[in-house]
PDB file of C-alpha atoms in Angstrom:
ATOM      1  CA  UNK A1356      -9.093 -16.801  -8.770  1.00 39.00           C
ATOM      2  CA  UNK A1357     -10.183 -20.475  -9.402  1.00 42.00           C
ATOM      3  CA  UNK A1358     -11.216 -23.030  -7.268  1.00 42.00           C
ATOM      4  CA  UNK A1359     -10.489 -27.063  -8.020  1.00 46.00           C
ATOM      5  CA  UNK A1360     -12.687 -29.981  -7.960  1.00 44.00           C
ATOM      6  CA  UNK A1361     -12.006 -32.991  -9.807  1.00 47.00           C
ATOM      7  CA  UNK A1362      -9.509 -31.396 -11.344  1.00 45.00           C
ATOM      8  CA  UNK A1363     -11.513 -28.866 -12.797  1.00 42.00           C
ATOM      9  CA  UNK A1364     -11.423 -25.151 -12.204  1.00 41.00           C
ATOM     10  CA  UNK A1365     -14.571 -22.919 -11.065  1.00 48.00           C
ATOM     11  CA  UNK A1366     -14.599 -19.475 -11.875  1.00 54.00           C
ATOM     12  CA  UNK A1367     -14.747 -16.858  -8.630  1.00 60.00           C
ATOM     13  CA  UNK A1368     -17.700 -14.310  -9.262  1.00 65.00           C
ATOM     14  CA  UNK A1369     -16.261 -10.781 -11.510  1.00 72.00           C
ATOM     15  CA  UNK A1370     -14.589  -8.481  -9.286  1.00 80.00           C
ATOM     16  CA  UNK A1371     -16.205  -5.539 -10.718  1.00 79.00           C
ATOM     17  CA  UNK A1372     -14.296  -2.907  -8.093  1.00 80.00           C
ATOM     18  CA  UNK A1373     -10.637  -4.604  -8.759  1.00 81.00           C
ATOM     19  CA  UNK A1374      -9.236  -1.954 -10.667  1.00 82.00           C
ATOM     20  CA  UNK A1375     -10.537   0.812  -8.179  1.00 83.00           C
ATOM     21  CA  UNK A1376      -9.526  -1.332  -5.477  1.00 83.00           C
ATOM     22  CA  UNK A1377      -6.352  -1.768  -6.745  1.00 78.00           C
ATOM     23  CA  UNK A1378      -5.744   1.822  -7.113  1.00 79.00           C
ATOM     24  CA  UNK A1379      -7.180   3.029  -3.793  1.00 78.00           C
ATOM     25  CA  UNK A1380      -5.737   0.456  -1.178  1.00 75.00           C
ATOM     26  CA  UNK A1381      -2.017   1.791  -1.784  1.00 71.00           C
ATOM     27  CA  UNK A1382      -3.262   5.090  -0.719  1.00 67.00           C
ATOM     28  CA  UNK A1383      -4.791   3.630   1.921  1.00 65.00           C
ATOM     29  CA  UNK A1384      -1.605   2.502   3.071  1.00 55.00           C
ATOM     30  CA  UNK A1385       0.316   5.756   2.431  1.00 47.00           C
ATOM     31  CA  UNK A1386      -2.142   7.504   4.635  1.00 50.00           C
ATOM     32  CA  UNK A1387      -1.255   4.874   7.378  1.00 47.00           C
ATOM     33  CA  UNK A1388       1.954   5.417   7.116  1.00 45.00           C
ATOM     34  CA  UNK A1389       2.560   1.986   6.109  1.00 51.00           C
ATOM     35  CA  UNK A1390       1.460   0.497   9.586  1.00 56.00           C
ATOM     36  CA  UNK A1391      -1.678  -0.758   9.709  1.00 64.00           C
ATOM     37  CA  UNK A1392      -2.150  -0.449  14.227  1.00 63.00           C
ATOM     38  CA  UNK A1393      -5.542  -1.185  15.655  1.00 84.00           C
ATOM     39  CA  UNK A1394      -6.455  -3.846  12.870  1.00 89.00           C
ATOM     40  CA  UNK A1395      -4.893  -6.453  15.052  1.00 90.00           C
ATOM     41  CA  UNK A1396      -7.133  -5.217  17.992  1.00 91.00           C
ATOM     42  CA  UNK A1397     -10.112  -5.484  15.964  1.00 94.00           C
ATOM     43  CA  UNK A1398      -9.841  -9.171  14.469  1.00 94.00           C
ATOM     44  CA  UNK A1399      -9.278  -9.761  18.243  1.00 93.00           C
ATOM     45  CA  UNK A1400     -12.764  -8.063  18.610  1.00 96.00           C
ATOM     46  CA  UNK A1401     -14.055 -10.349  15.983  1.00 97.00           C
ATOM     47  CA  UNK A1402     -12.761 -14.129  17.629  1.00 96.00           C
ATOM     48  CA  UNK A1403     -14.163 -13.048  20.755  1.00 96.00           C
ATOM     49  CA  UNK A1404     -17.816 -11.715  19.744  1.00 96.00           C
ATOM     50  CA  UNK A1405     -18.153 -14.991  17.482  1.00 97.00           C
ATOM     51  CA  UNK A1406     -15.880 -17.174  19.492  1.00 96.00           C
ATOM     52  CA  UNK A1407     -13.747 -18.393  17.032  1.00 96.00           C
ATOM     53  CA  UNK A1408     -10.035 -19.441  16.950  1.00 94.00           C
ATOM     54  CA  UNK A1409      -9.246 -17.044  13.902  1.00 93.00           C
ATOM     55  CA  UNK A1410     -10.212 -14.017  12.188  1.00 95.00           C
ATOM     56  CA  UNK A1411      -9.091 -11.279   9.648  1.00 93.00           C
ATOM     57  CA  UNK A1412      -9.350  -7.932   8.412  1.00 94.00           C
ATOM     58  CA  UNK A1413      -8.702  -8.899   4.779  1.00 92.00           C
ATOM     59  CA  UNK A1414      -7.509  -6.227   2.106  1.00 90.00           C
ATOM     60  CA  UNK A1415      -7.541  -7.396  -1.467  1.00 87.00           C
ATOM     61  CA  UNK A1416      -5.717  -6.207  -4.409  1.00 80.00           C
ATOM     62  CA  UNK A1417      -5.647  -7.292  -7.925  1.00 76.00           C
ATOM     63  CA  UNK A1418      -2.761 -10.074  -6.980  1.00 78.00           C
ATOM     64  CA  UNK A1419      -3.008 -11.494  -3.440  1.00 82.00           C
ATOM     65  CA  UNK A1420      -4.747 -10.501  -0.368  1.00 86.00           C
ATOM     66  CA  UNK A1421      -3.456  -8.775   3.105  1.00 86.00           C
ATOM     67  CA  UNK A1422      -4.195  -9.225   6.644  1.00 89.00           C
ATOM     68  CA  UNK A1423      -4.098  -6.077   8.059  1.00 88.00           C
ATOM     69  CA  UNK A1424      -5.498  -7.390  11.163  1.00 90.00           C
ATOM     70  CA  UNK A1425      -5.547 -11.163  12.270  1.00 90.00           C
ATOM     71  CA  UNK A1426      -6.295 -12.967  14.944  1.00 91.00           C
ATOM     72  CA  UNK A1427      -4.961 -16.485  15.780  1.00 88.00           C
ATOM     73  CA  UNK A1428      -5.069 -18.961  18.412  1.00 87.00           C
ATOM     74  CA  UNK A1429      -1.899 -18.233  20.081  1.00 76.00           C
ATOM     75  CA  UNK A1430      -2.500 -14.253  19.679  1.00 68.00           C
ATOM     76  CA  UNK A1431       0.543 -14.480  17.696  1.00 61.00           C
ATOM     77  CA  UNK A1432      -0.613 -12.030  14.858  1.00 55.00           C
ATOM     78  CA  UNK A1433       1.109 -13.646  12.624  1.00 54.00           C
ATOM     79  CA  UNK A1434       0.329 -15.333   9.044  1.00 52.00           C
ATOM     80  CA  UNK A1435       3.026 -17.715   9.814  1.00 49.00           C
ATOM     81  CA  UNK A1436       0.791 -19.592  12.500  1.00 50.00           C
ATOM     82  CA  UNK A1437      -1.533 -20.599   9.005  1.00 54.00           C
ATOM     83  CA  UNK A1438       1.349 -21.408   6.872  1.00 48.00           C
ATOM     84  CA  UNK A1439       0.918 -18.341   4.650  1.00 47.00           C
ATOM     85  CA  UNK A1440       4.225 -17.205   2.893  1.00 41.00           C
ATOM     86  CA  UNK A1441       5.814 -13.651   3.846  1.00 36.00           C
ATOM     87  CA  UNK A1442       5.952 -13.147   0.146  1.00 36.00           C
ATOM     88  CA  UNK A1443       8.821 -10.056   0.849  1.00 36.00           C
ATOM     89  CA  UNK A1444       5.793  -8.058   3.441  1.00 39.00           C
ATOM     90  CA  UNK A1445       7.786  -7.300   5.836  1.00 43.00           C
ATOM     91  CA  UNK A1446       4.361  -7.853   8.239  1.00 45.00           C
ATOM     92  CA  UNK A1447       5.059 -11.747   9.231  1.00 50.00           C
ATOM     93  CA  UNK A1448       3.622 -13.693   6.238  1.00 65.00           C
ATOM     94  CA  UNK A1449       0.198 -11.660   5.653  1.00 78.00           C
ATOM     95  CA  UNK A1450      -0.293 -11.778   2.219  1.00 80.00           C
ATOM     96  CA  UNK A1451      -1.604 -15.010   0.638  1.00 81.00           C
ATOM     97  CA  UNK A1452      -2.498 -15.808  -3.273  1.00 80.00           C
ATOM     98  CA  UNK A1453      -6.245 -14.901  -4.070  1.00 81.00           C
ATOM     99  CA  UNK A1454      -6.738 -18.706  -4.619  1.00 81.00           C
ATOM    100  CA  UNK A1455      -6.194 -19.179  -0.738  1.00 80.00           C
ATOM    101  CA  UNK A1456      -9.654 -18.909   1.483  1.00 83.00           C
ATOM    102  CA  UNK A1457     -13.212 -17.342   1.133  1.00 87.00           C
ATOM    103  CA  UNK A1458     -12.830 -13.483   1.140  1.00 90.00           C
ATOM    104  CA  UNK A1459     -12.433 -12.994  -2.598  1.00 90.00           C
ATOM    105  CA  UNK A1460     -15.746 -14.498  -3.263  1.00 91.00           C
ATOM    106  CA  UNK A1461     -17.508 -12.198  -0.581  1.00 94.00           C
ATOM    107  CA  UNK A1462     -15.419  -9.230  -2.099  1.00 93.00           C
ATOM    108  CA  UNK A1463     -16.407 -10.372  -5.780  1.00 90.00           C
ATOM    109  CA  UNK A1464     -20.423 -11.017  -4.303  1.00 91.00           C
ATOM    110  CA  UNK A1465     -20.640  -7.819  -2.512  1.00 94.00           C
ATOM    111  CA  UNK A1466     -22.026  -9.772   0.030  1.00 95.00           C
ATOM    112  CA  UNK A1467     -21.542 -12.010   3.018  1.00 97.00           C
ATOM    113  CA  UNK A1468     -20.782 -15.463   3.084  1.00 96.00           C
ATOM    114  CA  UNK A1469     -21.755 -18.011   5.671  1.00 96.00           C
ATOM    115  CA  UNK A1470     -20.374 -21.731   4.904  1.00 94.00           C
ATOM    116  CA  UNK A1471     -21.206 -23.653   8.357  1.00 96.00           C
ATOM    117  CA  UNK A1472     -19.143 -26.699   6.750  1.00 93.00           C
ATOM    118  CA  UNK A1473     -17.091 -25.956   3.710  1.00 91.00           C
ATOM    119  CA  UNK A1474     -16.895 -29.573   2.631  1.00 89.00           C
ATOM    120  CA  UNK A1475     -20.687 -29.341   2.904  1.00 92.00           C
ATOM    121  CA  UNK A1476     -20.086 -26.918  -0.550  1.00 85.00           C
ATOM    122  CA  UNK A1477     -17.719 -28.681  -3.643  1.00 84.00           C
ATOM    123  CA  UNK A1478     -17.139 -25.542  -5.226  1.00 81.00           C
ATOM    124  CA  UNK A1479     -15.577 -24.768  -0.944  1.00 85.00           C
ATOM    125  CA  UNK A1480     -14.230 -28.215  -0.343  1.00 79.00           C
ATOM    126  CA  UNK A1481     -11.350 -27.995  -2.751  1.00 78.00           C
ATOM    127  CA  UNK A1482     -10.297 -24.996  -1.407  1.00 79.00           C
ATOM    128  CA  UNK A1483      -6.600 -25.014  -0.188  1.00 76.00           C
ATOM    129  CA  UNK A1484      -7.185 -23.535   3.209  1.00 81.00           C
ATOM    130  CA  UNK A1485      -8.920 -27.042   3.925  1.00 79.00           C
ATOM    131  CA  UNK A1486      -6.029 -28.824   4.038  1.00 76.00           C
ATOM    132  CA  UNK A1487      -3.313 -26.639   4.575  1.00 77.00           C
ATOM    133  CA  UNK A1488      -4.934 -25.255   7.983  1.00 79.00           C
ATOM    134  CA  UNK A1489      -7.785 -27.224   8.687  1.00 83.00           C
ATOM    135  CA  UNK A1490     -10.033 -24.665   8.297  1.00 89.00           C
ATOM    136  CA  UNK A1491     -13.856 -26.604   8.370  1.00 90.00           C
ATOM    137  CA  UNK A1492     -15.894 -23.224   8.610  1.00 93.00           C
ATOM    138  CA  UNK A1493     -15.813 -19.576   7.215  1.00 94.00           C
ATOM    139  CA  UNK A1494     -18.372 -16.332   8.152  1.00 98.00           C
ATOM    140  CA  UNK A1495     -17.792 -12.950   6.378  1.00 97.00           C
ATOM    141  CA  UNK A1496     -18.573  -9.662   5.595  1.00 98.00           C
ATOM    142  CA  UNK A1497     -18.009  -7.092   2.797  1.00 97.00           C
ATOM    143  CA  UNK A1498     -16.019  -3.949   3.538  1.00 95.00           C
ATOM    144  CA  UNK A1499     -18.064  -1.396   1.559  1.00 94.00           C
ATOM    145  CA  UNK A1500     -16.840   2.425   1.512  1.00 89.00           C
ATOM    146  CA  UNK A1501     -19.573   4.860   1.709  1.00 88.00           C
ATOM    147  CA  UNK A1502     -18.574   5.232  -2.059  1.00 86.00           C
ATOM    148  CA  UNK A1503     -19.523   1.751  -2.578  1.00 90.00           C
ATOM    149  CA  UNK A1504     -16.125   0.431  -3.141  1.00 89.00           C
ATOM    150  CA  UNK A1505     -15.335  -3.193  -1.577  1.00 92.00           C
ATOM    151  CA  UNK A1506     -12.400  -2.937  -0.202  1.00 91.00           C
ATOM    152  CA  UNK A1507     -11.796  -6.202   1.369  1.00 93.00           C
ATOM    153  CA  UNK A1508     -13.623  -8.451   4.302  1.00 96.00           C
ATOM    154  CA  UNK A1509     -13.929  -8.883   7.428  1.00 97.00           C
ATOM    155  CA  UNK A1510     -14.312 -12.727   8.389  1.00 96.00           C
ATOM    156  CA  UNK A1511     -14.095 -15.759  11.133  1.00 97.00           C
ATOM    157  CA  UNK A1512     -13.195 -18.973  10.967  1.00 94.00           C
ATOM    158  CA  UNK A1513     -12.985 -22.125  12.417  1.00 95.00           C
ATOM    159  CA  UNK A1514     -11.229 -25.891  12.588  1.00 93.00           C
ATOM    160  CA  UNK A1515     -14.820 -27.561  13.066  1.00 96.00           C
ATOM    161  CA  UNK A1516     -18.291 -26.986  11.517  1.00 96.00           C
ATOM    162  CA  UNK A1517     -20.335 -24.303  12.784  1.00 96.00           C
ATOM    163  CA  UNK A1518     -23.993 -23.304  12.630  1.00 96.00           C
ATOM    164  CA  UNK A1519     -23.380 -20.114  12.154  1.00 97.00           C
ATOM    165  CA  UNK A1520     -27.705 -19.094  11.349  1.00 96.00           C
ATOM    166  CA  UNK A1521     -28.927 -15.915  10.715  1.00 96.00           C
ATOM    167  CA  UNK A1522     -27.291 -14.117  14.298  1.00 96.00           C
ATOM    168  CA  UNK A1523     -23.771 -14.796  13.650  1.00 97.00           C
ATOM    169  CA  UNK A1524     -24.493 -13.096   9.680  1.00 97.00           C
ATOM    170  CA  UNK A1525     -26.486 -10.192  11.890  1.00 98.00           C
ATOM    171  CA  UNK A1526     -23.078  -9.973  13.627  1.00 98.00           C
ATOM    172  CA  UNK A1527     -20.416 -10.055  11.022  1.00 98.00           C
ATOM    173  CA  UNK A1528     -22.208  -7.489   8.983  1.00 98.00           C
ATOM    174  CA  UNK A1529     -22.403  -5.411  11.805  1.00 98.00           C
ATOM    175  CA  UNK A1530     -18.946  -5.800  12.857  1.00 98.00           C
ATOM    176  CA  UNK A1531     -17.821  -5.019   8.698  1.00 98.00           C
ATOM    177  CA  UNK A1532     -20.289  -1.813   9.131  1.00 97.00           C
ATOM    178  CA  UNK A1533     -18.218  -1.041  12.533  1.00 96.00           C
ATOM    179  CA  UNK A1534     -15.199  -0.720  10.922  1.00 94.00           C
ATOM    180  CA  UNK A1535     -15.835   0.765   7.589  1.00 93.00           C
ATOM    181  CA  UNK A1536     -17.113   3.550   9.836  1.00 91.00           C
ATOM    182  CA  UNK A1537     -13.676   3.667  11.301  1.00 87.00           C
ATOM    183  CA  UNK A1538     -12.134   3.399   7.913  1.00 84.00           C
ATOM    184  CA  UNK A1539     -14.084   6.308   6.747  1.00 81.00           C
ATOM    185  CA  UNK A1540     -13.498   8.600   9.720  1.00 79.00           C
ATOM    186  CA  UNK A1541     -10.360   8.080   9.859  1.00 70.00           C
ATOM    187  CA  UNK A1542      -9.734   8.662   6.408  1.00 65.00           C
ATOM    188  CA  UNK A1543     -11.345  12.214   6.626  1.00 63.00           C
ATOM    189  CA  UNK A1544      -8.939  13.315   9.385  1.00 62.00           C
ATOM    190  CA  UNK A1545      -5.569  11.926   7.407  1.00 58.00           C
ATOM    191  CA  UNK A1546      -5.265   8.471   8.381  1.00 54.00           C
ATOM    192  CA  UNK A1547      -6.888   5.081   8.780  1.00 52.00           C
ATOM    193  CA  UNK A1548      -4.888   3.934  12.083  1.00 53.00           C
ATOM    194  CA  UNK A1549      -7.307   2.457  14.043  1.00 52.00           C
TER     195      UNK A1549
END
């Protein structure tokens, strides 16, 4: 992934777990039986602890990334509420290119990201999301496996600039650490169904 700024591309951080990733999410999946339930109800969690208009449980693969839970404005669930292409998902318009948002730089950093205003940040400004939702601020969190894998992100955004400070990064790491516990559990009994 690249981002643009006077018509120059910047290099995203290596994604040193990609290929692990990539081979571990589809099983992920399988073990859900395809339906990823509960992540819905969590991103819902998220928008109301940090009081934002959106939020995600992101999943990234070595292609394009997947809501598996989201959280928008109208409670919708849906990508198509932030123009986001179905891209043959069958899970209204959830996956979106890697180029699209923040969460592939927190999954490439292994860490989380707090931009209070992203045009505050050039590398940030250019950033699709910016114009093609209006998104002015992003806060998010790693979604490290006890095995140290990154498997995705948990993040919130919003439509104006927010000073997030250090609480709101004590709370989206906490929330990430929430549900990589759930993750993990449920992956020990047969399923990650939340």
């Amino acid at each position: 992934m690249n981002g643009r700024i006077d018509g120059r591309l910047l290099p995203t951080p290596v994604d040193r777990d990609a290929p692990v990733r990539a081979h571990r999410l589809p099983t992920l999946g399988e073990r859900a039986g395809g339906s990823f339930a509960g992540f819905d109800a969590f991103a819902d969690k998220v928008a109301e602890m940090i009081d934002v208009p959106f939020s995600m449980v992101n999943f990234i693969d070595a292609n394009r990334q997947f809501f598996a839970g989201l959280h928008t404005p109208t409670g919708t669930h849906t990508g198509s509420y932030l123009g986001v292409a179905a891209a043959g998902s069958g899970r209204g318009g959830r996956y979106v290119a890697l180029d699209h948002g923040y969460c592939p730089h927190v999954v490439a950093r292994r860490k989380a990201l707090a931009l209070e205003d992203v045009c505050d940040y050039p590398r940030f400004a250019g950033n699709p999301v910016v114009d093609d939702i209006g998104i002015r601020s992003y806060l998010g969190a790693p979604l490290i496996d006890p095995a140290g894998i990154v498997l995705g992100a948990v993040c919130a955004v919003d439509t104006v600039p927010r000073p997030w400070g250090q609480a709101g990064l004590d709370t989206i790491k906490s929330l990430a650490q929430e549900l990589i516990g759930h993750i993990h559990r449920r992956e020990d009994n047969g399923s990650i169904a939340l």
